[in-house]
Amino acid sequence: MDSEPIQLNYLDDLEGFRRFVNWLHWAIAGVLLISALAIYVSSPKEPVRYLPLAGVLLSLLVSAGLTRHRPKRAVMVIVCSVWLMSSLAIVKFAGVHSASIIVYPFTIAMAGWVLGRRWLIALTSASGLLLLLLAWAEASGRFAPTPRATPLLVGCQIVAVLVIIAFLTYVARQGLMNSRNRALQLSSHLATQNAELAQQERELLVLMENVPAAVVSFDAHSRVRRCNRAYAALFGLEPQQVLGRAIEEFVPLSTLEQIGSKWQAALAGEAQHYRRSNHNPLTGAISWMDADVIPEFADGQVVGLFALVVDVTERVQAEQQIRALNAELEQRVEQRSAELAEAMQRLQQSRDELVRSQAKATLSAMVANVSHELNTPIGNSVLLAGTFQQMASELQRQLNDGQLRKSSLLKLCETLDQGSQMMQQNLGRAEALMRSFKQVAVDQVSERRRKIDLADTIHEVLQSLAPSLKKAKHRIELDIPAGIELDSLPGPLGQVLINLINNAYLHGFEGIDEGLLRICAHPEAAGVLLTVEDNGVGIPPEALPELFKPFYSTKLGAGGSGLGLSIVENIVVKMLGGHLSVSSTPGRGTIFSITLPSVAPDFASEQPGMP
């Protein structure tokens, strides 16, 4: 490439063209000035020779006004005026022998270079025709030109026109050099782009051949423009055997039936995704393909399609296996659900039986304790009855023997009075114990709802537990106002209290000789708040969240079943319709808080014994 720097071409841009027109104005003005001086020196007595110069000067002024907004029209005005004034000078003065003929090449060059081919042809034809007519007229004697201008004027005109032509030639050369340089630069740029395109072509080819999918490009008539080997292999072909062929020429009919509607939608401009089966005619293998078809647009029209086809046979087989496994799993789940429902039913029955068993166990323990407690008053009464019988026999003997004396009779009456009082006390104690036991036992067994006085119900429960509780030195204090009535289930309520009291005696007072258990009740708007508080060892914080879970016990394996508090919570919540909570401070004791409604919900009586 030529190392010469690129020079400014005045016709390359609008601003440069304006600059060129301005310089042309100054050059023509210089020629006019030189010509005017030459006329003044050589032909001072021929003012008519100034007319062409005056016409060109006037056109320069018009052209200067047009240069800023219409520079091409400004050149047009100059060319036309110079040509007309030169023609006028030629006709007026020396004819074909006039020095002004040299202006014609300038005007023709300007017309062809700046104004275009039509102006070039028009001015060339007009100039040639005018000169031929003048030559014919002069030769035939019909035109007699004036004497030629003075040599000074002719020389000045010729030199001035030559200078202008030299300027135009220089500008034309610079334009050609610029064009040449630009052409060389463009050629180099195109070579670089061709190399880049070749590299991109190679990279595209490598990418298409190594991508783990079949790639193909179609034109708007579904003819293959390019494809990789993986795509052609789907149909048992080589890429050269597919190029230029329409899709229906190599794709099996069964496949075309699968993708027909999708393909037409893609040709209509809508991207498509579908799954189809593929049959390889060489191997006979059946595979599954996921295809994405993307339209190619140009000026809003579909000019081609790009398709990416991925073999998903393994995925389809895996999905089929997963569906089969899901179906099998559903069957297993149904079977296990049925088994679990049956197990839950058995567990529910077991829990019901456990609650009943615990109630029966509690009742049995109460029976044993009450029986043991009744032995004392009944034994004392039997002993007194035997003593009374002996005294009656002794009295009868004294009467029969006539030995009855007043002192003996008085002593007998005193003894009978004391014995009767003792017997009455013992029988009264036995009667009260039996009455409390009977009420608690009936409530425990029947679980019937009735209106109860809370203080009386708790007192009866404590009375029934008295024989077993007196073995320890712990005290129970009651703070229950009289007159708190509930429409509830006294049996389950008693079972709750028995479990909490036994839990306090078994766990809360462990290692404590004399503990205190306080049972308090406070009326509330919708019921009553019942608290059972002990001053025992307390419960560790980490055990509180697990406390009401079945089979959780700090004494598990050492006499504790872990079901007592779980049953208590179920009875309070699901039978009595209340709420149970616990708070504890290790070393200071535990508080169980029970909120009970004034009227227990109906479901409690509809599901007896269901915790």
Coordinates of C-alpha atoms in Angstrom, one line a residue:
M1 CA 0.0 0.0 0.0
D2 CA 1.2 3.5 -0.8
S3 CA 2.6 5.2 2.3
E4 CA 1.6 8.7 1.1
P5 CA -0.7 10.3 3.6
I6 CA -4.3 10.8 2.6
Q7 CA -4.9 14.4 1.5
L8 CA -8.2 16.3 1.8
N9 CA -10.6 15.8 -1.1
Y10 CA -12.8 18.8 -1.2
L11 CA -15.7 16.8 -2.6
D12 CA -15.7 14.1 0.2
D13 CA -17.9 16.0 2.6
L14 CA -20.3 19.0 2.5
E15 CA -18.0 21.3 4.5
G16 CA -15.0 20.5 2.2
F17 CA -17.2 21.0 -0.9
R18 CA -18.2 24.5 0.4
R19 CA -14.5 25.3 1.0
F20 CA -13.8 24.2 -2.6
V21 CA -16.5 26.4 -4.0
N22 CA -15.2 29.4 -2.0
W23 CA -11.7 28.8 -3.3
L24 CA -13.2 28.6 -6.8
H25 CA -14.9 31.9 -6.3
W26 CA -11.6 33.5 -5.3
A27 CA -9.8 31.9 -8.3
I28 CA -12.4 33.2 -10.8
A29 CA -12.4 36.6 -9.1
G30 CA -8.6 36.7 -9.6
V31 CA -9.0 35.8 -13.3
L32 CA -11.6 38.6 -13.6
L33 CA -9.3 41.1 -12.0
I34 CA -6.3 40.1 -14.2
S35 CA -8.5 40.2 -17.3
A36 CA -9.9 43.6 -16.3
L37 CA -6.4 45.0 -15.8
A38 CA -5.3 43.5 -19.2
I39 CA -8.3 45.2 -20.9
Y40 CA -7.5 48.4 -19.2
V41 CA -3.9 48.4 -20.3
S42 CA -4.3 47.0 -23.8
S43 CA -7.8 48.2 -24.9
P44 CA -8.8 51.2 -22.9
K45 CA -11.0 52.4 -25.7
E46 CA -13.1 49.2 -25.9
P47 CA -15.3 49.2 -22.7
V48 CA -17.6 46.6 -24.4
R49 CA -14.9 44.0 -23.5
Y50 CA -15.8 44.5 -19.8
L51 CA -19.4 43.2 -20.3
P52 CA -18.5 39.4 -20.1
L53 CA -16.4 40.2 -17.0
A54 CA -19.3 42.0 -15.4
G55 CA -21.6 39.1 -16.1
V56 CA -19.3 36.6 -14.5
L57 CA -18.8 38.9 -11.5
L58 CA -22.5 39.1 -11.0
S59 CA -22.8 35.3 -11.2
L60 CA -20.0 35.1 -8.5
L61 CA -22.1 37.2 -6.2
V62 CA -25.2 34.9 -6.7
S63 CA -23.1 31.8 -6.4
A64 CA -21.6 33.1 -3.1
G65 CA -25.1 33.5 -1.7
L66 CA -25.9 30.0 -2.6
T67 CA -22.7 28.3 -1.3
R68 CA -23.7 27.9 2.4
H69 CA -27.0 26.0 1.8
R70 CA -26.8 24.9 -1.8
P71 CA -23.1 24.6 -2.8
K72 CA -23.8 22.4 -5.8
R73 CA -26.2 24.9 -7.2
A74 CA -23.6 27.6 -6.6
V75 CA -21.2 25.7 -8.9
M76 CA -24.0 25.3 -11.4
V77 CA -24.5 29.1 -11.5
I78 CA -20.7 29.6 -12.0
V79 CA -20.5 27.1 -14.8
C80 CA -23.5 28.4 -16.6
S81 CA -22.4 32.1 -16.3
V82 CA -18.8 31.4 -17.3
W83 CA -19.9 29.4 -20.3
L84 CA -22.5 32.0 -21.4
M85 CA -20.1 35.0 -20.9
S86 CA -17.3 33.1 -22.8
S87 CA -19.7 32.2 -25.6
L88 CA -20.8 35.9 -25.7
A89 CA -17.2 37.0 -25.9
I90 CA -16.4 34.5 -28.6
V91 CA -19.4 35.5 -30.8
K92 CA -18.9 39.2 -30.2
F93 CA -15.2 39.4 -30.8
A94 CA -12.9 36.9 -32.5
G95 CA -15.0 33.9 -33.2
V96 CA -13.2 30.6 -33.2
H97 CA -10.0 32.6 -33.0
S98 CA -10.9 34.0 -29.6
A99 CA -8.7 33.2 -26.6
S100 CA -11.9 32.7 -24.5
I101 CA -12.3 29.3 -26.1
I102 CA -9.8 28.0 -23.5
V103 CA -12.6 28.6 -20.9
Y104 CA -14.7 25.8 -22.5
P105 CA -12.4 23.0 -21.1
F106 CA -12.8 24.5 -17.7
T107 CA -16.6 24.7 -17.8
I108 CA -16.8 21.2 -19.3
A109 CA -14.4 19.8 -16.7
M110 CA -16.4 21.4 -13.9
A111 CA -19.7 20.2 -15.3
G112 CA -18.5 16.6 -15.6
W113 CA -16.7 16.5 -12.3
V114 CA -19.2 18.3 -10.0
L115 CA -22.5 18.4 -11.8
G116 CA -22.6 15.0 -13.4
R117 CA -22.8 13.2 -16.7
R118 CA -25.8 15.1 -18.1
W119 CA -24.2 18.5 -17.6
L120 CA -20.9 17.1 -19.1
I121 CA -22.7 15.9 -22.3
A122 CA -24.8 19.1 -22.5
L123 CA -21.9 21.6 -22.2
T124 CA -19.6 19.5 -24.5
S125 CA -22.3 19.3 -27.1
A126 CA -23.3 23.0 -26.8
S127 CA -19.6 24.1 -27.0
G128 CA -18.8 21.9 -30.0
L129 CA -21.9 22.9 -31.8
L130 CA -21.3 26.6 -31.2
L131 CA -17.7 26.5 -32.4
L132 CA -18.7 24.5 -35.5
L133 CA -21.4 27.0 -36.3
L134 CA -19.1 29.9 -35.9
A135 CA -16.4 28.2 -38.0
W136 CA -19.0 27.5 -40.8
A137 CA -20.3 31.0 -40.6
E138 CA -16.9 32.6 -40.9
A139 CA -15.8 30.2 -43.6
S140 CA -19.0 31.0 -45.6
G141 CA -18.6 34.7 -45.2
R142 CA -21.8 35.0 -43.1
F143 CA -19.9 36.0 -39.9
A144 CA -17.1 38.6 -39.8
P145 CA -15.4 38.5 -36.3
T146 CA -13.8 41.6 -34.9
P147 CA -10.1 41.9 -34.8
R148 CA -8.4 39.7 -32.2
A149 CA -7.7 40.9 -28.8
T150 CA -4.2 42.2 -27.9
P151 CA -1.6 39.7 -27.1
L152 CA -1.4 40.9 -23.5
L153 CA -5.1 40.3 -22.9
V154 CA -5.0 36.9 -24.6
G155 CA -1.9 35.9 -22.6
C156 CA -3.5 37.0 -19.3
Q157 CA -6.7 35.1 -20.1
I158 CA -4.8 31.9 -21.1
V159 CA -2.5 32.1 -18.0
A160 CA -5.5 32.7 -15.7
V161 CA -7.5 29.8 -17.2
L162 CA -4.5 27.5 -17.0
V163 CA -4.0 28.4 -13.4
I164 CA -7.6 27.5 -12.7
I165 CA -7.4 24.3 -14.6
A166 CA -4.2 23.4 -12.7
F167 CA -6.0 24.0 -9.5
L168 CA -8.9 21.8 -10.6
T169 CA -6.4 19.2 -11.8
Y170 CA -4.7 19.2 -8.4
V171 CA -8.0 18.9 -6.6
A172 CA -9.0 16.0 -8.9
R173 CA -5.6 14.3 -8.3
Q174 CA -6.1 14.6 -4.6
G175 CA -9.5 13.1 -4.9
L176 CA -8.2 10.2 -6.9
M177 CA -5.4 9.7 -4.4
N178 CA -7.9 9.7 -1.6
S179 CA -10.1 7.3 -3.4
R180 CA -7.1 5.0 -4.1
N181 CA -6.0 5.1 -0.5
R182 CA -9.5 4.4 0.7
A183 CA -9.8 1.6 -1.8
L184 CA -6.6 0.1 -0.5
Q185 CA -7.7 0.5 3.1
L186 CA -11.0 -1.0 2.2
S187 CA -9.3 -3.9 0.5
S188 CA -7.1 -4.5 3.6
H189 CA -10.2 -4.2 5.8
L190 CA -12.0 -6.6 3.6
A191 CA -9.1 -9.0 3.7
T192 CA -9.1 -8.9 7.5
Q193 CA -12.8 -9.4 7.6
N194 CA -12.5 -12.3 5.2
A195 CA -9.8 -13.9 7.4
E196 CA -12.1 -13.3 10.4
L197 CA -15.1 -14.8 8.6
A198 CA -12.9 -17.8 7.6
Q199 CA -11.9 -18.2 11.2
Q200 CA -15.5 -17.9 12.4
E201 CA -16.5 -20.4 9.7
R202 CA -13.9 -22.9 11.0
E203 CA -15.0 -22.3 14.6
L204 CA -18.6 -22.7 13.6
L205 CA -17.8 -25.9 11.8
V206 CA -15.9 -27.3 14.8
L207 CA -18.7 -26.2 17.1
M208 CA -21.4 -27.8 15.0
E209 CA -19.5 -31.0 14.7
N210 CA -18.7 -31.3 18.4
V211 CA -21.8 -30.0 20.0
P212 CA -23.7 -32.9 21.7
A213 CA -26.8 -32.4 19.5
A214 CA -28.0 -32.4 16.0
V215 CA -27.9 -28.9 14.4
V216 CA -29.5 -27.9 11.0
S217 CA -30.4 -24.8 9.1
F218 CA -33.2 -24.6 6.6
D219 CA -34.3 -21.9 4.1
A220 CA -37.8 -20.6 3.8
H221 CA -38.7 -23.6 1.5
S222 CA -37.5 -26.2 4.1
R223 CA -34.3 -27.0 2.2
V224 CA -31.2 -27.8 4.2
R225 CA -28.6 -25.0 4.1
R226 CA -26.2 -26.5 6.6
C227 CA -26.2 -29.3 9.0
N228 CA -23.7 -31.2 11.2
R229 CA -22.9 -34.9 11.0
A230 CA -25.1 -35.7 14.0
Y231 CA -28.2 -34.5 12.2
A232 CA -27.5 -36.4 9.0
A233 CA -26.7 -39.6 11.1
L234 CA -30.3 -39.5 12.4
F235 CA -31.4 -40.6 9.0
G236 CA -28.5 -42.8 8.1
L237 CA -26.9 -40.2 5.8
E238 CA -23.8 -38.0 5.4
P239 CA -24.1 -34.2 5.6
Q240 CA -23.3 -33.9 1.8
Q241 CA -26.3 -36.2 1.1
V242 CA -28.6 -33.8 3.0
L243 CA -27.5 -30.4 1.8
G244 CA -29.9 -28.7 -0.6
R245 CA -32.6 -31.3 -0.1
A246 CA -36.1 -30.5 1.1
I247 CA -37.1 -32.0 4.5
E248 CA -39.7 -34.3 2.9
E249 CA -37.0 -35.8 0.7
F250 CA -35.1 -37.5 3.5
V251 CA -37.2 -37.4 6.6
P252 CA -39.5 -40.5 7.0
L253 CA -43.2 -40.0 6.5
S254 CA -44.0 -41.2 10.0
T255 CA -41.8 -38.4 11.4
L256 CA -43.3 -35.8 9.1
E257 CA -46.7 -36.7 10.4
Q258 CA -45.5 -36.1 13.9
I259 CA -44.0 -32.7 13.3
G260 CA -46.2 -31.4 10.4
S261 CA -48.2 -28.9 12.4
K262 CA -45.2 -27.7 14.5
W263 CA -43.1 -27.2 11.3
Q264 CA -45.9 -25.1 9.6
A265 CA -46.2 -23.0 12.8
A266 CA -42.4 -22.4 12.7
L267 CA -42.6 -21.4 9.1
A268 CA -45.3 -19.0 10.1
G269 CA -42.9 -17.3 12.5
E270 CA -43.6 -19.0 15.8
A271 CA -40.8 -20.8 17.7
Q272 CA -41.6 -24.4 18.5
H273 CA -40.5 -27.1 20.9
Y274 CA -41.6 -30.7 20.6
R275 CA -40.6 -34.3 21.2
R276 CA -40.7 -36.9 18.5
S277 CA -39.5 -40.4 17.9
N278 CA -36.8 -41.2 15.3
H279 CA -36.2 -44.4 13.3
N280 CA -32.7 -45.0 12.0
P281 CA -33.1 -46.8 8.7
L282 CA -29.6 -48.3 8.9
T283 CA -29.6 -49.7 12.5
G284 CA -33.4 -49.9 13.0
A285 CA -33.0 -48.2 16.4
I286 CA -35.8 -46.2 17.8
S287 CA -34.8 -43.1 19.7
W288 CA -36.6 -40.1 21.2
M289 CA -35.6 -36.5 20.3
D290 CA -36.4 -33.1 21.8
A291 CA -36.4 -30.5 19.0
D292 CA -36.3 -26.7 19.2
V293 CA -37.2 -24.9 15.9
I294 CA -36.4 -21.1 15.8
P295 CA -37.5 -18.9 12.8
E296 CA -35.0 -16.6 11.1
F297 CA -36.4 -13.2 10.2
A298 CA -35.4 -10.6 7.6
D299 CA -37.5 -7.5 7.0
G300 CA -40.3 -9.1 9.1
Q301 CA -40.4 -12.2 6.8
V302 CA -39.3 -15.7 7.7
V303 CA -36.3 -16.5 5.6
G304 CA -35.2 -19.7 7.3
L305 CA -35.3 -22.0 10.2
F306 CA -32.7 -23.2 12.7
A307 CA -33.3 -26.5 14.5
L308 CA -31.6 -28.1 17.5
V309 CA -32.3 -31.7 18.0
V310 CA -31.2 -33.5 21.2
D311 CA -31.3 -37.2 21.9
V312 CA -33.3 -37.7 25.1
T313 CA -33.8 -41.5 24.8
E314 CA -32.1 -42.1 28.1
R315 CA -34.2 -39.4 29.7
V316 CA -37.5 -40.9 28.3
Q317 CA -36.5 -44.3 29.5
A318 CA -35.7 -42.9 32.9
E319 CA -39.0 -41.1 33.0
Q320 CA -40.8 -44.3 32.1
Q321 CA -39.0 -46.1 34.9
I322 CA -39.8 -43.3 37.3
R323 CA -43.5 -43.5 36.3
A324 CA -43.4 -47.2 36.8
L325 CA -41.7 -46.7 40.2
N326 CA -44.2 -44.1 41.1
A327 CA -47.1 -46.4 40.2
E328 CA -45.5 -49.1 42.3
L329 CA -44.8 -46.6 45.1
E330 CA -48.4 -45.5 45.0
Q331 CA -49.5 -49.1 45.5
R332 CA -47.0 -49.5 48.3
V333 CA -48.2 -46.2 49.9
E334 CA -51.8 -47.3 49.6
Q335 CA -50.9 -50.7 51.2
R336 CA -48.8 -49.0 53.9
S337 CA -51.5 -46.4 54.5
A338 CA -54.1 -49.2 55.0
E339 CA -51.7 -51.0 57.3
L340 CA -51.0 -47.7 59.1
A341 CA -54.7 -46.9 59.4
E342 CA -55.2 -50.4 60.9
A343 CA -52.3 -49.9 63.2
M344 CA -53.6 -46.5 64.2
Q345 CA -57.0 -48.0 64.9
R346 CA -55.3 -50.7 67.0
L347 CA -53.2 -48.0 68.8
Q348 CA -56.3 -45.9 69.4
Q349 CA -58.0 -49.0 70.9
S350 CA -54.9 -49.7 72.9
R351 CA -54.9 -46.2 74.2
D352 CA -58.6 -46.4 75.1
E353 CA -57.9 -49.7 76.9
L354 CA -54.9 -48.1 78.6
V355 CA -57.0 -45.2 79.9
R356 CA -59.6 -47.6 81.1
S357 CA -57.0 -49.9 82.5
Q358 CA -55.4 -47.0 84.3
A359 CA -58.8 -46.0 85.7
K360 CA -59.4 -49.5 86.8
A361 CA -55.9 -49.7 88.3
T362 CA -56.6 -46.5 90.1
L363 CA -59.9 -47.8 91.2
S364 CA -58.3 -51.1 92.3
A365 CA -55.7 -49.3 94.3
M366 CA -58.4 -47.2 95.9
V367 CA -60.4 -50.4 96.7
A368 CA -57.3 -51.9 98.3
N369 CA -56.5 -48.7 100.3
V370 CA -60.2 -48.2 101.3
S371 CA -60.4 -51.9 102.3
H372 CA -57.3 -51.6 104.4
E373 CA -58.6 -48.3 105.9
L374 CA -62.0 -49.9 106.7
N375 CA -60.4 -52.7 108.6
T376 CA -59.7 -50.5 111.6
P377 CA -63.2 -49.0 112.2
I378 CA -65.0 -52.2 111.3
G379 CA -62.6 -54.3 113.5
N380 CA -63.1 -51.9 116.4
S381 CA -66.9 -52.1 115.9
V382 CA -66.7 -56.0 115.8
L383 CA -64.6 -55.9 119.0
L384 CA -67.1 -53.6 120.7
A385 CA -70.0 -55.8 119.5
G386 CA -68.2 -58.9 121.1
T387 CA -67.6 -56.9 124.3
F388 CA -71.3 -55.9 124.3
Q389 CA -72.3 -59.6 123.9
Q390 CA -70.0 -60.7 126.8
M391 CA -71.5 -57.9 129.0
A392 CA -75.0 -59.0 128.0
S393 CA -74.2 -62.6 128.9
E394 CA -72.7 -61.5 132.2
L395 CA -75.8 -59.4 133.0
Q396 CA -78.1 -62.3 132.1
R397 CA -76.1 -64.6 134.4
Q398 CA -76.2 -62.2 137.3
L399 CA -80.0 -61.8 136.9
N400 CA -80.4 -65.6 136.8
D401 CA -78.3 -66.0 140.0
G402 CA -79.9 -63.0 141.7
Q403 CA -76.5 -61.4 142.1
L404 CA -77.3 -58.2 140.1
R405 CA -76.3 -55.2 142.0
K406 CA -76.8 -51.5 141.4
S407 CA -73.1 -50.8 141.1
S408 CA -72.6 -53.5 138.5
L409 CA -75.6 -52.2 136.5
L410 CA -74.3 -48.6 136.6
K411 CA -70.8 -49.8 135.5
L412 CA -72.4 -51.8 132.7
C413 CA -74.4 -48.8 131.5
E414 CA -71.3 -46.6 131.6
T415 CA -69.4 -49.2 129.6
L416 CA -72.2 -49.5 127.1
D417 CA -72.4 -45.8 126.6
Q418 CA -68.7 -45.5 126.0
G419 CA -68.7 -48.5 123.7
S420 CA -71.7 -47.2 121.8
Q421 CA -70.0 -43.9 121.2
M422 CA -66.8 -45.6 120.0
M423 CA -68.8 -47.9 117.7
Q424 CA -70.8 -44.9 116.4
Q425 CA -67.5 -43.1 115.6
N426 CA -66.0 -46.1 113.9
L427 CA -69.1 -46.8 111.9
G428 CA -69.5 -43.1 110.9
R429 CA -65.9 -43.0 109.7
A430 CA -66.5 -46.2 107.7
E431 CA -69.7 -44.7 106.2
A432 CA -68.0 -41.5 105.2
L433 CA -65.1 -43.4 103.6
M434 CA -67.5 -45.6 101.7
R435 CA -69.6 -42.7 100.6
S436 CA -66.6 -40.9 99.1
F437 CA -65.3 -44.0 97.6
K438 CA -68.7 -44.9 96.1
Q439 CA -69.0 -41.5 94.4
V440 CA -65.5 -41.5 93.1
A441 CA -65.8 -45.1 91.9
V442 CA -69.1 -44.4 90.1
D443 CA -67.6 -41.3 88.4
Q444 CA -64.5 -43.2 87.4
V445 CA -66.5 -46.0 85.8
S446 CA -69.4 -44.2 84.2
E447 CA -67.7 -41.0 83.0
R448 CA -71.1 -39.3 82.9
R449 CA -71.4 -35.6 82.8
R450 CA -73.3 -33.8 85.5
K451 CA -73.3 -30.6 87.4
I452 CA -70.7 -30.7 90.2
D453 CA -69.4 -28.5 92.9
L454 CA -65.7 -28.2 92.3
A455 CA -64.8 -28.1 96.0
D456 CA -66.9 -31.1 96.9
T457 CA -65.6 -33.1 93.9
I458 CA -61.9 -32.4 94.8
H459 CA -62.7 -33.2 98.5
E460 CA -64.2 -36.6 97.6
V461 CA -61.1 -37.4 95.5
L462 CA -58.8 -36.5 98.3
Q463 CA -61.0 -38.6 100.7
S464 CA -60.7 -41.6 98.4
L465 CA -56.9 -41.1 98.3
A466 CA -56.5 -40.5 102.0
P467 CA -55.6 -44.1 102.9
S468 CA -52.7 -44.2 100.5
L469 CA -51.5 -40.6 101.0
K470 CA -51.2 -40.9 104.8
K471 CA -48.3 -43.2 104.4
A472 CA -46.1 -40.1 103.6
K473 CA -45.7 -37.0 105.7
H474 CA -46.5 -34.6 102.9
R475 CA -49.3 -32.1 103.3
I476 CA -52.1 -31.1 100.9
E477 CA -53.6 -27.7 101.2
L478 CA -56.8 -26.6 99.4
D479 CA -57.7 -23.1 98.3
I480 CA -61.0 -23.6 96.5
P481 CA -63.8 -21.1 97.0
A482 CA -67.3 -22.6 97.7
G483 CA -69.9 -22.3 95.0
I484 CA -67.8 -23.0 91.9
E485 CA -70.1 -25.1 89.8
L486 CA -69.2 -26.9 86.5
D487 CA -71.3 -28.9 84.0
S488 CA -68.5 -31.4 83.3
L489 CA -67.2 -34.9 83.7
P490 CA -66.3 -35.6 87.4
G491 CA -64.7 -39.0 86.6
P492 CA -62.1 -37.7 84.1
L493 CA -61.5 -34.6 86.3
G494 CA -60.8 -36.9 89.3
Q495 CA -58.5 -39.0 87.2
V496 CA -56.6 -35.9 86.3
L497 CA -56.2 -34.9 89.9
I498 CA -55.3 -38.4 91.0
N499 CA -52.5 -38.5 88.3
L500 CA -51.2 -35.1 89.2
I501 CA -51.2 -35.8 92.9
N502 CA -49.5 -39.2 92.5
N503 CA -47.0 -37.6 90.1
A504 CA -46.1 -35.0 92.7
Y505 CA -45.7 -37.7 95.4
L506 CA -43.7 -40.0 93.1
H507 CA -41.5 -37.5 91.3
G508 CA -41.9 -34.1 92.8
F509 CA -41.2 -35.0 96.4
E510 CA -38.4 -37.4 95.6
G511 CA -35.8 -37.1 98.4
I512 CA -38.1 -34.7 100.3
D513 CA -39.5 -35.9 103.7
E514 CA -42.2 -33.3 104.2
G515 CA -43.5 -31.7 101.0
L516 CA -46.4 -29.3 100.4
L517 CA -49.0 -29.7 97.6
R518 CA -51.4 -26.8 97.1
I519 CA -54.6 -27.2 95.0
C520 CA -56.1 -23.9 94.1
A521 CA -59.1 -22.7 92.0
H522 CA -59.9 -19.2 90.7
P523 CA -63.1 -18.4 88.8
E524 CA -62.7 -16.9 85.4
A525 CA -65.0 -15.4 82.8
A526 CA -65.6 -18.6 80.9
G527 CA -64.7 -21.2 83.5
V528 CA -62.2 -21.8 86.2
L529 CA -58.4 -21.9 86.6
L530 CA -57.3 -24.9 88.6
T531 CA -53.6 -25.1 89.7
V532 CA -51.7 -28.0 91.3
E533 CA -48.5 -26.7 92.8
D534 CA -45.8 -28.5 94.7
N535 CA -42.6 -27.3 96.4
G536 CA -40.6 -30.3 95.2
V537 CA -37.4 -30.8 93.2
G538 CA -38.9 -29.3 89.9
I539 CA -38.4 -30.3 86.3
P540 CA -35.3 -29.7 84.2
P541 CA -35.9 -27.1 81.4
E542 CA -34.8 -29.5 78.7
A543 CA -37.5 -32.0 79.8
L544 CA -40.5 -29.5 79.7
P545 CA -41.0 -29.7 75.9
E546 CA -41.1 -33.5 76.1
L547 CA -43.3 -33.7 79.2
F548 CA -46.6 -34.5 77.6
K549 CA -45.3 -36.8 74.9
P550 CA -46.3 -40.5 75.2
F551 CA -43.7 -42.8 76.9
Y552 CA -41.5 -40.0 78.0
S553 CA -40.5 -40.4 81.6
T554 CA -37.5 -39.6 83.8
K555 CA -38.3 -42.9 85.6
L556 CA -38.7 -45.0 82.5
G557 CA -37.5 -48.5 83.3
A558 CA -37.7 -47.7 87.1
G559 CA -41.4 -47.9 87.6
G560 CA -42.6 -45.1 85.3
S561 CA -44.5 -45.8 82.1
G562 CA -44.3 -42.3 80.6
L563 CA -48.0 -42.2 79.9
G564 CA -49.4 -40.5 83.0
L565 CA -49.0 -36.8 81.9
S566 CA -49.8 -37.7 78.2
I567 CA -53.2 -39.1 79.4
V568 CA -53.7 -36.1 81.6
E569 CA -53.3 -33.7 78.7
N570 CA -55.6 -35.8 76.5
I571 CA -58.3 -35.9 79.1
V572 CA -58.1 -32.1 79.8
V573 CA -58.1 -31.1 76.1
K574 CA -60.2 -33.8 74.4
M575 CA -62.7 -34.7 77.1
L576 CA -63.0 -31.7 79.4
G577 CA -62.4 -29.1 76.6
G578 CA -59.7 -27.3 78.6
H579 CA -56.1 -26.4 78.4
L580 CA -53.1 -27.7 80.3
S581 CA -49.7 -26.0 80.8
V582 CA -46.8 -26.5 83.1
S583 CA -44.1 -24.3 84.6
S584 CA -41.2 -25.3 86.8
T585 CA -38.1 -24.1 88.5
P586 CA -35.6 -26.7 89.4
G587 CA -35.2 -26.9 93.2
R588 CA -38.3 -24.8 93.9
G589 CA -41.2 -26.8 92.5
T590 CA -43.7 -27.3 89.7
I591 CA -47.1 -25.7 88.8
F592 CA -49.6 -27.5 86.6
S593 CA -52.3 -25.0 85.4
I594 CA -55.6 -26.3 84.1
T595 CA -58.2 -24.0 82.4
L596 CA -61.6 -25.6 82.4
P597 CA -64.8 -24.3 80.7
S598 CA -67.9 -23.9 82.8
V599 CA -69.7 -26.3 80.4
A600 CA -67.7 -29.2 78.9
P601 CA -68.1 -29.6 75.1
D602 CA -70.5 -32.2 73.9
F603 CA -67.9 -34.4 72.2
A604 CA -66.5 -35.3 75.6
S605 CA -69.7 -37.2 76.4
E606 CA -69.9 -38.6 72.9
Q607 CA -66.5 -40.2 73.0
P608 CA -66.1 -41.6 76.5
G609 CA -62.7 -42.7 77.5
M610 CA -61.1 -41.4 74.2
P611 CA -58.1 -39.4 75.2

